[in-house]
């Protein structure tokens, strides 16, 4: 339920979303910020930038990720922050907060607080670029609504037309499930999914199968909108699903960084992140069952002869698995080598149980 006040108390679960955002931007800035003339951080549902207890909101987290970045001096791109907030008082609060902050941001950096609606503001900006036959700059776009309205798939599709743009979306599944049969919400769900096909989900009586249907449809729509990789993770408090995060990107590296950002956060407090693809297992640093990653590698590479480690890394980075490249060598390839599950071309590396670039391996 949307709070009526300008600021509201920080829900403990929001910390999870914020930590993932911080971790991801720490990786994103140096990757994108060295090769592009200009990069954009767009927080489409920015909020006031602060919570009642003084904790940072997502705009301040994004600004601090840059201001406090260890590699800040290497970031040569112009960095444009665009914070869109519908509520006038919250937008004013954010404006004041950002203009009075003592953040040590690089000189080629600008902050724009826009009091407006995400959908219209973004559409106007994209129309202007189209009129000038100019392409949208590489952007990280965060969409964090309270409910199910205001994040049209048609706008996401236009954002993803830039091959370097990415979307990080909070999907409020509980609200979708609650309002799926409410006539006033039909138009919101049509816009959210970008298709009327979500109505098929209403007829599914099994809650788990219904949820999978809605997730699969949302993922398919993001892919159709242009995302080459789509990963999603769910945040649970005990048995209660709080929300799901969907991330869409063209880049395997981006996908890998997001998976690392999520694994790094989980679990926190009473909350656990789960990935539906690894059987609802909570992610954690103590995770020990990497058999699914091993099986996925076998399925993809067995019978393909010698393959380069770089290709194996690229596969693990992509959305074909919910594991990330940090899991590959020690957790999976070393045990596989010890058990005779892979052969290594000895001429491509100097010693056993390491897999530097150029190593060739064969899955049996
Ligand atoms: C969940 S809060 C955002 C919290 C913020 N992202 C954070 O993590 O600190 C959603 C915010 O979006 C604003 N909002 C609601 N509908 C909007 C829309 N269509 N466009 C832009 N902002 C909107 C609300 O006023 C609210 O401040």
Coordinates of C-alpha atoms and ligand atoms in Angstrom, one line a residue:
X1 CA 0.0 0.0 0.0
X2 CA 1.4 3.4 -1.0
X3 CA 2.2 5.6 2.0
X4 CA 0.5 9.0 2.2
X5 CA 3.5 10.9 3.7
X6 CA 6.5 12.3 1.9
X7 CA 8.9 10.0 3.7
X8 CA 8.0 6.6 5.1
X9 CA 9.8 4.1 7.3
X10 CA 12.3 1.8 5.5
X11 CA 10.9 -1.7 5.2
X12 CA 13.6 -4.2 6.2
X13 CA 13.1 -5.9 2.8
X14 CA 14.0 -2.8 0.9
X15 CA 17.5 -3.1 2.2
X16 CA 17.9 -6.2 0.0
X17 CA 16.9 -4.3 -3.2
X18 CA 19.2 -1.5 -2.3
X19 CA 22.2 -3.7 -1.6
X20 CA 21.7 -5.4 -4.9
X21 CA 21.5 -2.0 -6.6
X22 CA 24.7 -0.8 -4.9
X23 CA 26.6 -4.0 -5.7
X24 CA 25.5 -3.9 -9.3
X25 CA 26.3 -0.2 -9.9
X26 CA 29.8 -0.7 -8.3
X27 CA 30.4 -3.2 -11.2
X28 CA 28.5 -1.2 -13.8
X29 CA 30.2 2.2 -13.5
X30 CA 33.7 1.1 -14.4
X31 CA 32.5 -1.2 -17.2
X32 CA 30.3 1.3 -19.0
X33 CA 31.9 4.5 -17.7
X34 CA 35.2 4.1 -19.6
X35 CA 34.0 3.3 -23.1
X36 CA 31.0 5.6 -23.7
X37 CA 30.7 9.3 -24.1
X38 CA 27.7 9.5 -21.9
X39 CA 25.9 7.0 -19.6
X40 CA 22.5 7.4 -17.9
X41 CA 21.2 6.2 -14.6
X42 CA 17.4 6.5 -14.7
X43 CA 15.5 5.9 -11.5
X44 CA 11.9 5.9 -12.9
X45 CA 10.1 5.7 -9.5
X46 CA 12.7 7.6 -7.5
X47 CA 10.9 8.4 -4.3
X48 CA 12.1 11.2 -2.0
X49 CA 15.7 9.9 -1.8
X50 CA 15.4 9.3 2.0
X51 CA 13.5 7.3 4.5
X52 CA 12.0 8.4 7.7
X53 CA 14.9 7.2 9.8
X54 CA 17.3 9.1 7.5
X55 CA 18.4 6.0 5.5
X56 CA 19.3 6.5 1.8
X57 CA 16.7 5.9 -0.9
X58 CA 17.6 4.5 -4.3
X59 CA 18.7 7.9 -5.9
X60 CA 21.2 8.6 -3.1
X61 CA 22.5 5.0 -3.3
X62 CA 23.1 5.4 -7.0
X63 CA 24.8 8.8 -6.5
X64 CA 27.0 7.4 -3.6
X65 CA 27.9 4.4 -5.7
X66 CA 29.6 6.8 -8.1
X67 CA 30.9 9.3 -5.5
X68 CA 32.5 6.7 -3.3
X69 CA 33.7 4.4 -6.1
X70 CA 37.3 3.3 -5.8
X71 CA 37.8 3.6 -9.6
X72 CA 36.0 6.9 -9.9
X73 CA 39.1 8.5 -11.5
X74 CA 38.9 6.0 -14.3
X75 CA 35.3 6.9 -15.2
X76 CA 35.7 9.2 -18.2
X77 CA 32.1 9.2 -19.5
X78 CA 29.7 12.0 -18.7
X79 CA 27.3 10.5 -16.1
X80 CA 23.7 11.7 -16.2
X81 CA 21.4 10.9 -13.3
X82 CA 17.7 11.2 -14.1
X83 CA 15.4 10.8 -11.1
X84 CA 11.7 10.7 -12.0
X85 CA 9.1 11.1 -9.2
X86 CA 5.4 11.7 -9.7
X87 CA 4.7 13.1 -6.2
X88 CA 5.5 16.8 -6.1
X89 CA 6.5 16.9 -2.5
X90 CA 8.7 13.8 -2.8
X91 CA 10.3 15.3 -5.9
X92 CA 11.0 18.6 -4.0
X93 CA 12.5 16.7 -1.1
X94 CA 14.8 14.8 -3.4
X95 CA 15.8 18.0 -5.3
X96 CA 16.7 19.6 -2.0
X97 CA 18.6 16.5 -0.8
X98 CA 20.7 16.1 -3.9
X99 CA 21.5 19.8 -4.2
X100 CA 22.6 20.1 -0.6
X101 CA 24.6 16.9 -0.5
X102 CA 28.3 17.1 -0.2
X103 CA 28.9 14.1 -2.5
X104 CA 32.2 14.2 -4.3
X105 CA 31.0 13.5 -7.8
X106 CA 33.1 13.7 -10.9
X107 CA 32.9 17.0 -12.8
X108 CA 31.2 15.5 -15.9
X109 CA 28.2 14.5 -13.9
X110 CA 24.7 16.0 -13.7
X111 CA 21.6 15.3 -11.6
X112 CA 18.1 15.9 -12.9
X113 CA 15.2 15.5 -10.6
X114 CA 12.0 15.5 -12.7
X115 CA 8.6 15.8 -11.1
X116 CA 6.7 13.7 -13.5
X117 CA 5.3 10.3 -14.4
X118 CA 7.8 7.8 -15.6
X119 CA 5.9 6.6 -18.7
X120 CA 5.2 10.1 -20.1
X121 CA 8.6 11.6 -19.1
X122 CA 10.5 8.7 -20.8
X123 CA 8.3 8.7 -23.8
X124 CA 8.8 12.4 -24.3
X125 CA 12.6 12.0 -24.0
X126 CA 12.6 9.1 -26.4
X127 CA 10.4 10.9 -28.9
X128 CA 12.8 13.9 -28.9
X129 CA 15.8 11.6 -29.5
X130 CA 13.9 9.9 -32.4
X131 CA 13.1 13.3 -33.9
X132 CA 16.8 14.2 -33.8
X133 CA 17.6 10.7 -35.2
X134 CA 19.8 10.3 -32.1
X135 CA 20.1 7.1 -30.2
X136 CA 19.4 6.8 -26.5
X137 CA 22.6 6.6 -24.5
X138 CA 23.5 3.4 -22.6
X139 CA 21.3 3.4 -19.6
X140 CA 20.6 1.5 -16.4
X141 CA 16.9 2.0 -15.8
X142 CA 15.4 1.1 -12.4
X143 CA 11.7 0.7 -12.1
X144 CA 10.4 0.3 -8.6
X145 CA 6.7 1.0 -8.4
X146 CA 4.5 0.4 -5.4
X147 CA 2.0 -1.6 -7.5
X148 CA 1.4 -2.8 -11.0
X149 CA 0.8 0.4 -12.9
X150 CA 3.2 2.8 -14.6
X151 CA 5.8 0.5 -16.1
X152 CA 4.6 -0.1 -19.7
X153 CA 6.3 -2.9 -21.6
X154 CA 6.1 -0.6 -24.7
X155 CA 8.4 1.9 -23.0
X156 CA 10.8 -0.8 -21.8
X157 CA 11.0 -2.0 -25.4
X158 CA 12.1 1.5 -26.5
X159 CA 14.7 1.7 -23.7
X160 CA 16.1 -1.7 -24.7
X161 CA 16.6 -0.6 -28.3
X162 CA 20.0 0.6 -27.2
X163 CA 22.1 -2.6 -27.0
X164 CA 23.9 -1.2 -23.9
X165 CA 20.7 -0.4 -21.9
X166 CA 19.4 -2.5 -19.1
X167 CA 16.3 -2.6 -16.9
X168 CA 16.0 -3.5 -13.2
X169 CA 12.4 -4.0 -12.4
X170 CA 10.6 -4.8 -9.1
X171 CA 7.7 -7.0 -10.0
X172 CA 5.0 -6.9 -7.4
X173 CA 3.6 -10.4 -7.9
X174 CA 1.3 -10.3 -4.9
X175 CA -0.5 -7.3 -6.4
X176 CA -0.7 -9.0 -9.8
X177 CA -2.2 -12.0 -8.2
X178 CA -4.6 -10.0 -6.1
X179 CA -5.9 -7.7 -8.8
X180 CA -5.9 -10.1 -11.8
X181 CA -9.7 -10.4 -11.7
X182 CA -10.4 -6.8 -10.8
X183 CA -11.8 -5.0 -13.9
X184 CA -10.2 -1.6 -13.2
X185 CA -6.8 -3.4 -13.2
X186 CA -7.2 -5.0 -16.6
X187 CA -5.7 -2.0 -18.4
X188 CA -2.8 -1.8 -16.0
X189 CA -2.0 -5.5 -16.5
X190 CA -2.3 -5.1 -20.3
X191 CA 0.2 -2.3 -20.1
X192 CA 2.5 -4.1 -17.7
X193 CA 2.7 -7.2 -19.8
X194 CA 2.4 -5.5 -23.1
X195 CA -0.1 -8.3 -24.2
X196 CA -3.6 -9.5 -23.3
X197 CA -2.2 -13.0 -22.8
X198 CA -1.9 -12.6 -19.0
X199 CA -5.6 -13.4 -18.9
X200 CA -4.8 -17.0 -19.4
X201 CA -3.2 -17.0 -16.0
X202 CA -6.5 -16.2 -14.3
X203 CA -7.8 -19.7 -15.0
X204 CA -4.9 -21.5 -13.5
X205 CA -5.9 -22.7 -10.1
X206 CA -2.6 -24.1 -8.8
X207 CA -0.9 -21.0 -7.2
X208 CA 2.7 -22.2 -8.1
X209 CA 1.8 -23.0 -11.7
X210 CA -0.1 -19.7 -11.9
X211 CA 2.9 -17.7 -10.6
X212 CA 5.2 -19.5 -13.1
X213 CA 2.9 -18.7 -15.9
X214 CA 3.0 -14.9 -15.0
X215 CA 6.7 -14.9 -14.6
X216 CA 7.3 -16.8 -17.8
X217 CA 5.1 -14.4 -19.7
X218 CA 6.8 -11.4 -18.2
X219 CA 10.2 -12.8 -19.1
X220 CA 9.1 -13.7 -22.6
X221 CA 7.8 -10.1 -23.1
X222 CA 11.1 -8.7 -21.9
X223 CA 12.9 -10.9 -24.4
X224 CA 10.6 -9.8 -27.1
X225 CA 11.3 -6.2 -26.1
X226 CA 14.9 -6.9 -26.8
X227 CA 16.6 -8.2 -23.7
X228 CA 19.0 -11.0 -24.7
X229 CA 19.3 -12.1 -21.1
X230 CA 16.6 -12.0 -18.4
X231 CA 17.1 -13.2 -14.9
X232 CA 14.8 -13.0 -12.0
X233 CA 15.1 -13.6 -8.3
X234 CA 12.5 -13.6 -5.6
X235 CA 12.7 -12.1 -2.1
X236 CA 11.0 -14.0 0.6
X237 CA 10.3 -13.2 4.2
X238 CA 9.7 -16.6 5.8
X239 CA 7.2 -18.2 3.4
X240 CA 5.8 -14.9 2.1
X241 CA 6.9 -13.7 -1.3
X242 CA 7.7 -10.0 -1.0
X243 CA 8.6 -9.2 -4.6
X244 CA 10.5 -10.5 -7.6
X245 CA 13.3 -8.6 -9.3
X246 CA 13.5 -9.0 -13.0
X247 CA 16.7 -7.8 -14.8
X248 CA 17.0 -7.5 -18.5
X249 CA 20.2 -6.9 -20.4
X250 CA 21.7 -7.6 -23.8
X251 CA 25.1 -8.3 -22.2
X252 CA 26.2 -11.6 -20.8
X253 CA 28.7 -9.7 -18.6
X254 CA 25.9 -7.5 -17.3
X255 CA 23.9 -10.6 -16.5
X256 CA 26.8 -12.1 -14.7
X257 CA 27.4 -8.9 -12.6
X258 CA 23.7 -8.8 -11.6
X259 CA 23.8 -12.5 -10.6
X260 CA 26.9 -11.8 -8.5
X261 CA 25.3 -8.7 -7.0
X262 CA 22.3 -10.8 -5.9
X263 CA 24.3 -13.8 -4.6
X264 CA 26.4 -11.4 -2.6
X265 CA 23.4 -10.0 -0.8
X266 CA 21.7 -13.2 0.1
X267 CA 20.6 -13.9 2.7
X268 CA 20.0 -10.9 5.0
X269 CA 18.1 -10.8 8.2
X270 CA 14.9 -12.8 7.9
X271 CA 15.0 -12.5 4.2
X272 CA 16.2 -14.9 1.6
X273 CA 16.6 -14.5 -2.2
X274 CA 15.6 -17.6 -4.2
X275 CA 15.9 -18.4 -7.8
X276 CA 13.1 -20.4 -9.3
X277 CA 15.4 -22.1 -11.6
X278 CA 17.5 -23.7 -8.9
X279 CA 14.4 -25.1 -7.2
X280 CA 13.6 -22.4 -4.7
X281 CA 16.9 -22.9 -2.9
X282 CA 17.9 -19.8 -0.9
X283 CA 21.0 -18.3 -2.3
X284 CA 23.8 -18.0 0.2
X285 CA 27.6 -18.0 0.5
X286 CA 27.2 -21.5 2.1
X287 CA 25.5 -22.9 -0.9
X288 CA 27.1 -26.2 -1.7
X289 CA 25.0 -28.0 -4.3
X290 CA 26.5 -27.0 -7.6
X291 CA 25.3 -30.2 -9.4
X292 CA 22.8 -28.1 -11.5
X293 CA 25.5 -26.0 -12.9
X294 CA 27.6 -29.1 -13.6
X295 CA 24.7 -30.7 -15.3
X296 CA 24.0 -27.6 -17.4
X297 CA 27.6 -27.5 -18.5
X298 CA 27.5 -31.1 -19.5
X299 CA 24.2 -30.6 -21.4
X300 CA 25.7 -27.7 -23.3
X301 CA 29.2 -28.8 -24.0
X302 CA 29.4 -32.6 -23.9
X303 CA 30.0 -34.0 -27.4
X304 CA 31.3 -30.6 -28.6
X305 CA 34.9 -31.6 -28.5
X306 CA 37.5 -29.1 -27.1
X307 CA 36.0 -25.9 -25.9
X308 CA 37.7 -22.8 -24.7
X309 CA 37.3 -21.7 -21.0
X310 CA 36.2 -18.3 -22.3
X311 CA 33.2 -19.9 -24.0
X312 CA 32.4 -21.8 -20.9
X313 CA 32.6 -18.6 -18.8
X314 CA 30.4 -16.8 -21.3
X315 CA 27.7 -19.5 -21.0
X316 CA 27.8 -19.3 -17.2
X317 CA 27.6 -15.5 -17.3
X318 CA 24.5 -15.6 -19.4
X319 CA 20.9 -16.2 -18.3
X320 CA 21.2 -19.9 -19.1
X321 CA 22.0 -20.5 -15.5
X322 CA 21.3 -18.6 -12.2
X323 CA 24.9 -19.3 -11.1
X324 CA 27.7 -16.8 -11.9
X325 CA 31.2 -17.1 -13.2
X326 CA 32.6 -16.9 -9.7
X327 CA 31.1 -20.3 -9.1
X328 CA 32.6 -22.0 -12.1
X329 CA 36.2 -22.8 -11.5
X330 CA 36.6 -23.8 -7.8
X331 CA 33.1 -25.1 -7.2
X332 CA 32.6 -27.0 -10.4
X333 CA 35.6 -27.4 -12.8
X334 CA 38.1 -28.4 -10.1
X335 CA 35.8 -31.3 -8.7
X336 CA 35.0 -32.3 -12.3
X337 CA 38.7 -32.5 -13.1
X338 CA 39.4 -34.5 -9.9
X339 CA 36.6 -36.9 -10.8
X340 CA 37.5 -37.3 -14.4
X341 CA 34.4 -35.5 -15.6
X342 CA 36.5 -33.2 -17.9
X343 CA 39.7 -33.6 -19.9
X344 CA 42.1 -30.7 -20.2
X345 CA 44.5 -30.0 -23.0
X346 CA 47.7 -29.9 -21.0
X347 CA 49.5 -27.7 -23.5
X348 CA 47.0 -24.9 -22.8
X349 CA 47.8 -24.4 -19.1
X350 CA 50.8 -24.7 -16.8
X351 CA 49.4 -26.7 -13.9
X352 CA 46.5 -28.8 -12.8
X353 CA 43.3 -27.4 -11.2
X354 CA 43.7 -23.9 -12.7
X355 CA 41.9 -22.6 -15.8
X356 CA 43.5 -19.5 -17.2
X357 CA 42.3 -17.9 -20.4
X358 CA 43.1 -20.0 -23.4
X359 CA 42.6 -23.3 -21.5
X360 CA 40.9 -25.9 -23.6
X361 CA 38.7 -28.5 -22.0
X362 CA 36.4 -31.3 -23.0
X363 CA 33.3 -32.3 -21.1
X364 CA 32.7 -36.1 -21.0
Ligands
LIG1 C1 8.5 2.2 -4.1 S1 8.7 3.9 -4.1 C2 10.3 4.1 -4.7 C3 11.4 3.9 -3.7 C4 12.7 4.2 -4.2 N1 13.0 3.6 -5.5 C5 13.8 3.7 -3.3 O1 14.2 2.5 -3.4 O2 14.2 4.5 -2.4 C6 7.8 4.4 -5.5 C7 7.8 5.9 -5.8 O3 7.3 6.1 -7.1 C8 6.4 7.2 -7.1 N2 5.5 7.0 -8.2 C9 4.3 6.4 -8.3 N3 3.9 6.3 -9.5 C10 4.8 6.9 -10.3 C11 4.9 7.1 -11.7 N4 4.0 6.6 -12.5 N5 6.0 7.7 -12.2 C12 7.0 8.1 -11.3 N6 6.9 8.0 -10.0 C13 5.9 7.3 -9.5 C14 5.8 7.2 -5.7 O4 5.4 8.5 -5.4 C15 6.9 6.7 -4.8 O5 7.7 7.8 -4.3

